[in-house]
mmCIF file of C-alpha atoms and ligand atoms in Angstrom:
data_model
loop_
_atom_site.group_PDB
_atom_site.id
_atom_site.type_symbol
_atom_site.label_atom_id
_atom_site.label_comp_id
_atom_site.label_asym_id
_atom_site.label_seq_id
_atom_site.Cartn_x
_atom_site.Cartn_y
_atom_site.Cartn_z
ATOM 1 C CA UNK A 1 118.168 -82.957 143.140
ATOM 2 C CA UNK A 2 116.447 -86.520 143.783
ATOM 3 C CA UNK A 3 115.384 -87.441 140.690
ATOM 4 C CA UNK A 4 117.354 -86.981 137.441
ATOM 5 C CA UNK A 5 116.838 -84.013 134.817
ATOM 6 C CA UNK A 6 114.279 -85.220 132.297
ATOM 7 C CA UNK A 7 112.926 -83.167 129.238
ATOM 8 C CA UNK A 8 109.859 -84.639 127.765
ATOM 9 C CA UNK A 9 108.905 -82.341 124.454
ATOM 10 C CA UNK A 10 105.781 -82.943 123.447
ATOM 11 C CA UNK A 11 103.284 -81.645 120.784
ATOM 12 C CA UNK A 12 101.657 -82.640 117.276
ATOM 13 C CA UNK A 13 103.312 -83.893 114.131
ATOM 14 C CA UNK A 14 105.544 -81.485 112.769
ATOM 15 C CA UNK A 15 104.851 -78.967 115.666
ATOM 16 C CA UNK A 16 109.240 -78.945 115.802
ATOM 17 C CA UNK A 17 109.704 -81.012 118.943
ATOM 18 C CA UNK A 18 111.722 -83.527 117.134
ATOM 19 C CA UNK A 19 114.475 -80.561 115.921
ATOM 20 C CA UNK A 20 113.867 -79.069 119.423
ATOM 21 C CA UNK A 21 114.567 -82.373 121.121
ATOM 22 C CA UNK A 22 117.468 -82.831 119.352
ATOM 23 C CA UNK A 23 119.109 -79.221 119.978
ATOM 24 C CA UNK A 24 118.094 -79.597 123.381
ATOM 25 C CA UNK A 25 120.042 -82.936 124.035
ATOM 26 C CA UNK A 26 123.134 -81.290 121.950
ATOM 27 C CA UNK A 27 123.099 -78.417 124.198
ATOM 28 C CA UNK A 28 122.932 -80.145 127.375
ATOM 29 C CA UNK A 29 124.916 -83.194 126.835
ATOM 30 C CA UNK A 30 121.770 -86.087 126.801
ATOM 31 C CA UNK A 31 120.887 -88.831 124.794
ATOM 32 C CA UNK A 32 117.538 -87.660 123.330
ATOM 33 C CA UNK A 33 114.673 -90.004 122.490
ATOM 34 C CA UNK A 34 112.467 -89.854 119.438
ATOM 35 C CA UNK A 35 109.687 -91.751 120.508
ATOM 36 C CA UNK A 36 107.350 -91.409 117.497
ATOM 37 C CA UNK A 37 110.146 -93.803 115.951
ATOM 38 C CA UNK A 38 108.944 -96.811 118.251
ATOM 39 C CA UNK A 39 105.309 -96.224 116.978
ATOM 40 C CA UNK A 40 106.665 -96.085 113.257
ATOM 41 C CA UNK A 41 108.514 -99.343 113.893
ATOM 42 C CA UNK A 42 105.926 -100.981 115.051
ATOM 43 C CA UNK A 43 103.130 -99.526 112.261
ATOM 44 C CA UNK A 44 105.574 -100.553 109.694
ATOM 45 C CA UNK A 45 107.065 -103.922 110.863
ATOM 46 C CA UNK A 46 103.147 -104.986 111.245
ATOM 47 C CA UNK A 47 102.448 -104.193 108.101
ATOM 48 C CA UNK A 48 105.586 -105.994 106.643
ATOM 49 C CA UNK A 49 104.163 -109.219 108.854
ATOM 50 C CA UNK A 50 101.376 -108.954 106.679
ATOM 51 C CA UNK A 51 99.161 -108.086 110.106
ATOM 52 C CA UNK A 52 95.979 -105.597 109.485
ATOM 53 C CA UNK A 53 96.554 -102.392 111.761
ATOM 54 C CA UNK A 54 93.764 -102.641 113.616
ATOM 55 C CA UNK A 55 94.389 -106.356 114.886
ATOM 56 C CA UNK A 56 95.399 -104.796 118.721
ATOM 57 C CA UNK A 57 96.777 -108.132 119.593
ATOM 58 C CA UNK A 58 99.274 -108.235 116.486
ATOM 59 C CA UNK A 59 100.389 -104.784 116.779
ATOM 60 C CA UNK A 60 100.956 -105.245 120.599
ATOM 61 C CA UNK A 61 103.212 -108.382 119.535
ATOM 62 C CA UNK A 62 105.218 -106.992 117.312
ATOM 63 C CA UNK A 63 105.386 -103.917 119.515
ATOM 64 C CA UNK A 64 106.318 -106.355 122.366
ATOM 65 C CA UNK A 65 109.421 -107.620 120.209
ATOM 66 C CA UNK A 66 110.813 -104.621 119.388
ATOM 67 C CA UNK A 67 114.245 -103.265 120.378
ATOM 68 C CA UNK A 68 116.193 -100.121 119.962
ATOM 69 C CA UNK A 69 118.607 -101.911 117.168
ATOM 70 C CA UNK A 70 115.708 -102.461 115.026
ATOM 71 C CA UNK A 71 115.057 -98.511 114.894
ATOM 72 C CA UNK A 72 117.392 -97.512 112.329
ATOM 73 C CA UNK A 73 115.292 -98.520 109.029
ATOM 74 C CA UNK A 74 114.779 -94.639 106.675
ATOM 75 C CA UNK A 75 111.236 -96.005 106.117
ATOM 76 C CA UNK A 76 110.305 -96.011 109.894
ATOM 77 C CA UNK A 77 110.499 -91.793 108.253
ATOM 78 C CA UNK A 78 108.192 -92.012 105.271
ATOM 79 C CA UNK A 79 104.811 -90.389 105.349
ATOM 80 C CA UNK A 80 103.414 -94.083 105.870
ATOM 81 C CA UNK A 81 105.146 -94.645 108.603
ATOM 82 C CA UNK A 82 103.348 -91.551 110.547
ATOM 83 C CA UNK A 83 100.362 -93.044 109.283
ATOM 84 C CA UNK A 84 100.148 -96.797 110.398
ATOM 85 C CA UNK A 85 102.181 -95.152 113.486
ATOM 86 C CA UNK A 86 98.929 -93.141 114.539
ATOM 87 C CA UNK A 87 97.174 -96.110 113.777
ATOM 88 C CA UNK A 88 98.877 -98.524 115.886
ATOM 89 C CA UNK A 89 99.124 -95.942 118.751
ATOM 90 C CA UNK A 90 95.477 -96.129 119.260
ATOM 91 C CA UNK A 91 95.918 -99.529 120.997
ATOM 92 C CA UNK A 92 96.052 -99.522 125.026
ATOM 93 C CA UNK A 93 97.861 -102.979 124.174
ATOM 94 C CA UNK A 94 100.779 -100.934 122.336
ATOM 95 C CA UNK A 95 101.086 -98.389 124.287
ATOM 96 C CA UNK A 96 102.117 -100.480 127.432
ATOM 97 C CA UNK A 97 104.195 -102.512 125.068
ATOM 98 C CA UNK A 98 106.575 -99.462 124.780
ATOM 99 C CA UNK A 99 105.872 -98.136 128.384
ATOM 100 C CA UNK A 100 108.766 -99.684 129.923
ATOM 101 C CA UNK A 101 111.480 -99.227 127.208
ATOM 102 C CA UNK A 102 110.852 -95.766 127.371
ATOM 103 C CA UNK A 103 110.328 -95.429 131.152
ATOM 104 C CA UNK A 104 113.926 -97.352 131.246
ATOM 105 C CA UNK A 105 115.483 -94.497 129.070
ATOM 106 C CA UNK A 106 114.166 -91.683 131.245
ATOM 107 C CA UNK A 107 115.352 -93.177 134.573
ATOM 108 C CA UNK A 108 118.899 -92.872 133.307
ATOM 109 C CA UNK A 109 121.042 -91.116 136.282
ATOM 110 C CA UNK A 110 121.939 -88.569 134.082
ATOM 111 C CA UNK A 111 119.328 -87.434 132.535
ATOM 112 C CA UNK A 112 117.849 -87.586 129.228
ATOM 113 C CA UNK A 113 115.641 -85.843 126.692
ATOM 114 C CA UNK A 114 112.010 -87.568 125.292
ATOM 115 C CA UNK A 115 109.927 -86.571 122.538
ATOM 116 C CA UNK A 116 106.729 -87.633 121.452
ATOM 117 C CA UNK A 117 102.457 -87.405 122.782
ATOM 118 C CA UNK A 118 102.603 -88.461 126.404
ATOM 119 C CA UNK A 119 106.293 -88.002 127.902
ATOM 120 C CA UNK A 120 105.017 -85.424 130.623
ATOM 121 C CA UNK A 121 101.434 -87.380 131.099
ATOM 122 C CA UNK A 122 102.484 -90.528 130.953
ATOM 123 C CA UNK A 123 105.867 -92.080 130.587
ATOM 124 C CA UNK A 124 107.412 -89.371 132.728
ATOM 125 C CA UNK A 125 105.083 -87.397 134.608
ATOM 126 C CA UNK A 126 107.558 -85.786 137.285
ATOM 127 C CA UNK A 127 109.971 -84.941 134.655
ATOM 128 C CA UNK A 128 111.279 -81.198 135.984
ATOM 129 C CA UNK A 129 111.259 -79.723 132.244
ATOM 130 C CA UNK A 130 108.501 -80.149 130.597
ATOM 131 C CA UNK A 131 107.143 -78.325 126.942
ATOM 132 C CA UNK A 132 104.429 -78.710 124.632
ATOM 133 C CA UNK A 133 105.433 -77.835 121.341
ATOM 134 C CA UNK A 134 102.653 -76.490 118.657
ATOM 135 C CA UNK A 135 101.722 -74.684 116.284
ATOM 136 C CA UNK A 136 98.948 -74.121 112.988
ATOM 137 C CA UNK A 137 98.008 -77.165 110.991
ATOM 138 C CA UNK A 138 99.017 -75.198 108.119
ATOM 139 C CA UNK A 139 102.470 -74.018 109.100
ATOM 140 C CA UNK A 140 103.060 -77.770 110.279
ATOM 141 C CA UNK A 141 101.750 -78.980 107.072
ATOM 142 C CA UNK A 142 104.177 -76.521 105.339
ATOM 143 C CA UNK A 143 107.201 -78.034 107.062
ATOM 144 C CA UNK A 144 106.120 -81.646 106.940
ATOM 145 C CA UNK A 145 105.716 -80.975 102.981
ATOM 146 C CA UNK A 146 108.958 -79.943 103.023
ATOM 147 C CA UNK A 147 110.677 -82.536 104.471
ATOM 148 C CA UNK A 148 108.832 -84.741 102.507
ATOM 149 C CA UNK A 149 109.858 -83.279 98.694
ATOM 150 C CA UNK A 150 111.601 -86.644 97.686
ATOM 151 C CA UNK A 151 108.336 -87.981 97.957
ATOM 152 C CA UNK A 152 106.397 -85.815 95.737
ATOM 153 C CA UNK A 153 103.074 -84.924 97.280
ATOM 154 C CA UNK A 154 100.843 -82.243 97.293
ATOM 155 C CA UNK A 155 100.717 -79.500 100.271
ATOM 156 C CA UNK A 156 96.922 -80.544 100.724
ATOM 157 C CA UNK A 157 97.407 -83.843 101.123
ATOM 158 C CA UNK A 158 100.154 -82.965 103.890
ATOM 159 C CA UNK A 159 97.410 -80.955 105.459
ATOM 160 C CA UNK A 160 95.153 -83.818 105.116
ATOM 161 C CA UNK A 161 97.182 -85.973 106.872
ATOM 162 C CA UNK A 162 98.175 -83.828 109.786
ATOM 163 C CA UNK A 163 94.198 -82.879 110.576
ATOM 164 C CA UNK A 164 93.810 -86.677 110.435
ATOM 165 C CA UNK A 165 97.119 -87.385 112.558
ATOM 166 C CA UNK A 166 95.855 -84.702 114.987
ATOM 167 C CA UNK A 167 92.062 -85.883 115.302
ATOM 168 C CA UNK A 168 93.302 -89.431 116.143
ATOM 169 C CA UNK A 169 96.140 -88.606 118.248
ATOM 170 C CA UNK A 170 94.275 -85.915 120.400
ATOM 171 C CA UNK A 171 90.471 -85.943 119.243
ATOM 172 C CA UNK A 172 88.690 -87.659 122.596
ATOM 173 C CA UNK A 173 88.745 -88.554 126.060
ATOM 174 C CA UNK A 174 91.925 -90.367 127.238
ATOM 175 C CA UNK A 175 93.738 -89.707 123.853
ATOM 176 C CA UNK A 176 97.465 -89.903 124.662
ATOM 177 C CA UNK A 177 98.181 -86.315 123.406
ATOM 178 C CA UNK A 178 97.534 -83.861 125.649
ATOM 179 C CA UNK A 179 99.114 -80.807 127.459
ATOM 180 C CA UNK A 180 100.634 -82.063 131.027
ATOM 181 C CA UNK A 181 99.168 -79.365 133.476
ATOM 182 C CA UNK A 182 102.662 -78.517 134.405
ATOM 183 C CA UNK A 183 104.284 -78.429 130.734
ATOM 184 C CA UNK A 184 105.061 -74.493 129.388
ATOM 185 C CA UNK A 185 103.213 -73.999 126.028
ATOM 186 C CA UNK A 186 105.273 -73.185 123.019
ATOM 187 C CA UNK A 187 103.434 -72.172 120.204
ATOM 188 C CA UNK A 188 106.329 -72.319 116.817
ATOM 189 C CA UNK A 189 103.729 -70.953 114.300
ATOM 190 C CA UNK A 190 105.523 -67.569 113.808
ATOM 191 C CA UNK A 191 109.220 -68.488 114.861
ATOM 192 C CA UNK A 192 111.991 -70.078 112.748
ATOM 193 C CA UNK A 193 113.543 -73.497 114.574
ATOM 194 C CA UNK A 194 116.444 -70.944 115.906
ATOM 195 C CA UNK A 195 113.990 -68.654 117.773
ATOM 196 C CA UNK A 196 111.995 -71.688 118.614
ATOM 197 C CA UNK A 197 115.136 -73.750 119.981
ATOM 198 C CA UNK A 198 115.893 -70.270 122.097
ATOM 199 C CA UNK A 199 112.596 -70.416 123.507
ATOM 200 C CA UNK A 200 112.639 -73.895 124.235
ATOM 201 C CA UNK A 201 116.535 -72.937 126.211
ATOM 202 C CA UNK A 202 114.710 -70.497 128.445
ATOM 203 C CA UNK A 203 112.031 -72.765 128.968
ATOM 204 C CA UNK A 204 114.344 -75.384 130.356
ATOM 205 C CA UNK A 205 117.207 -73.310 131.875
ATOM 206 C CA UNK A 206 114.229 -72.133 134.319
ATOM 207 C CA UNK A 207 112.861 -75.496 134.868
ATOM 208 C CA UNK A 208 116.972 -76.632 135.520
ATOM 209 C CA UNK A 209 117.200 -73.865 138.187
ATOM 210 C CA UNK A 210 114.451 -74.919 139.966
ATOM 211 C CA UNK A 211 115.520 -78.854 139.545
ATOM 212 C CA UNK A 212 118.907 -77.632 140.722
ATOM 213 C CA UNK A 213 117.464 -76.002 144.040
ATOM 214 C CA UNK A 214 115.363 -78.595 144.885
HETATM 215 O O1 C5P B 301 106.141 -87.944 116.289
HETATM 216 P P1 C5P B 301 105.826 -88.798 115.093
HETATM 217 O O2 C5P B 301 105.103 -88.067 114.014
HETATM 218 O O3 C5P B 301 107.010 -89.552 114.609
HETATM 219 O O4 C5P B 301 104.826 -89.909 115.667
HETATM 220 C C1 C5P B 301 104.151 -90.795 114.827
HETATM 221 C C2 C5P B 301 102.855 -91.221 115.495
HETATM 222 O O5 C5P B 301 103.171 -92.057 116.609
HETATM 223 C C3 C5P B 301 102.014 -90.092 116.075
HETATM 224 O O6 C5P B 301 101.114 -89.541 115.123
HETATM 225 C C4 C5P B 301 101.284 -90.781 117.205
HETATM 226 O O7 C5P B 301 100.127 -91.426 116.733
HETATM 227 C C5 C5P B 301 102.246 -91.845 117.662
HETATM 228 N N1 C5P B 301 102.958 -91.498 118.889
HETATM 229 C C6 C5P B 301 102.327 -91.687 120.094
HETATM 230 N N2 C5P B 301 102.981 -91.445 121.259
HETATM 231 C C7 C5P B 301 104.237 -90.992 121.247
HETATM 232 C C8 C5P B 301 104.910 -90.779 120.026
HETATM 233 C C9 C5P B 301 104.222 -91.020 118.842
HETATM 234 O O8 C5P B 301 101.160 -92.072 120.115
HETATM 235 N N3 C5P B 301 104.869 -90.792 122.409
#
């Protein structure tokens, strides 16, 4: 029991990791990060700075000045905000921007809970609990749309959106999300969030058993 008990969740935009995350850090007791919110921030507060999105040096700056009390604004939520966040997130400069912030949250002694692309790649690659969260563009579109009623757009926009989230996110070689090797596949497409949040507490009551004994 060296090193302490990290979840990274990770998966595709509206896949459920977020709600999972969340129920997972309630059930065990951890402060939970949503780290699609720092990639939001930054999208958004560029934008508000007047800086063009694919400018890698200005993103990377504002990305640089961020800190976890700037996090709080609702339209770091909005359907913009996904999209300059994917946009933004494409930068190498960005990405090591937020590196240590969120490599600082998941050496906490004890323990915490990370959602986003690249938690089990990347930020915490010897986390013992690791799951990739998925599942149809269509039934993610559905949810997204949902969430996003106040906003009033169409379902095939949504689905727009999420094929275009997904293809820049994931699409080539290096892209940040990707399946760790050692992450357990959880594919939400035919489960409500309670069956999904079940299977996600097997998943990591396993992974914790093993952590525990080694
Ligand atoms: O998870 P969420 O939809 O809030 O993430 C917004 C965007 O931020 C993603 O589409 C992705 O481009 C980017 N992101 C990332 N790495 C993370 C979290 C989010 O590249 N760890």
């Amino acid at each position: 029991m060296t090193a302490p008990f990290v979840i990274a969740v990770d998966g595709p935009a509206a896949s459920g990791k977020g709600t999972i995350a969340t129920r997972l850090g309630a059930a065990y007791g951890l402060p939970v990060l949503d780290t699609g919110l720092l990639y939001r921030a930054v999208g958004v507060l560029a934008l508000r700075a007047g800086a063009d999105l694919d400018d890698e040096a200005a993103a990377a700056a504002v990305a640089r000045g961020l800190s976890a009390g700037l996090l709080d604004d609702p339209e770091f939520r909005t359907r913009g905000a996904g999209e300059a966040a994917s946009r933004v997130a494409v930068h190498p400069a960005v990405r090591a921007a937020l590196l240590e912030m969120q490599q600082a949250f998941a050496a906490q002694a004890g323990g915490s809970v990370l959602d986003g692309r690249d938690i089990g790649t990347v930020i915490a690659p010897h986390a013992p609990a690791k799951l990739y969260v998925t599942a149809s563009p269509q039934v993610r579109a559905e949810r997204r749309w949902k969430q996003l009623a106040g906003e009033g757009v169409a379902y095939d926009e949504v689905l727009a959106d999420i094929r275009r989230r997904d293809a820049r996110d994931g699409g080539r070689e290096n892209a940040p999300m990707r399946q760790a090797d050692d992450a357990v596949l959880l594919d939400t497409s035919e489960m409500t969030i309670e069956q999904a949040t079940d299977a996600a507490r097997r998943i990591v009551e396993a992974a914790r058993a093993r952590w525990v004994n080694s």
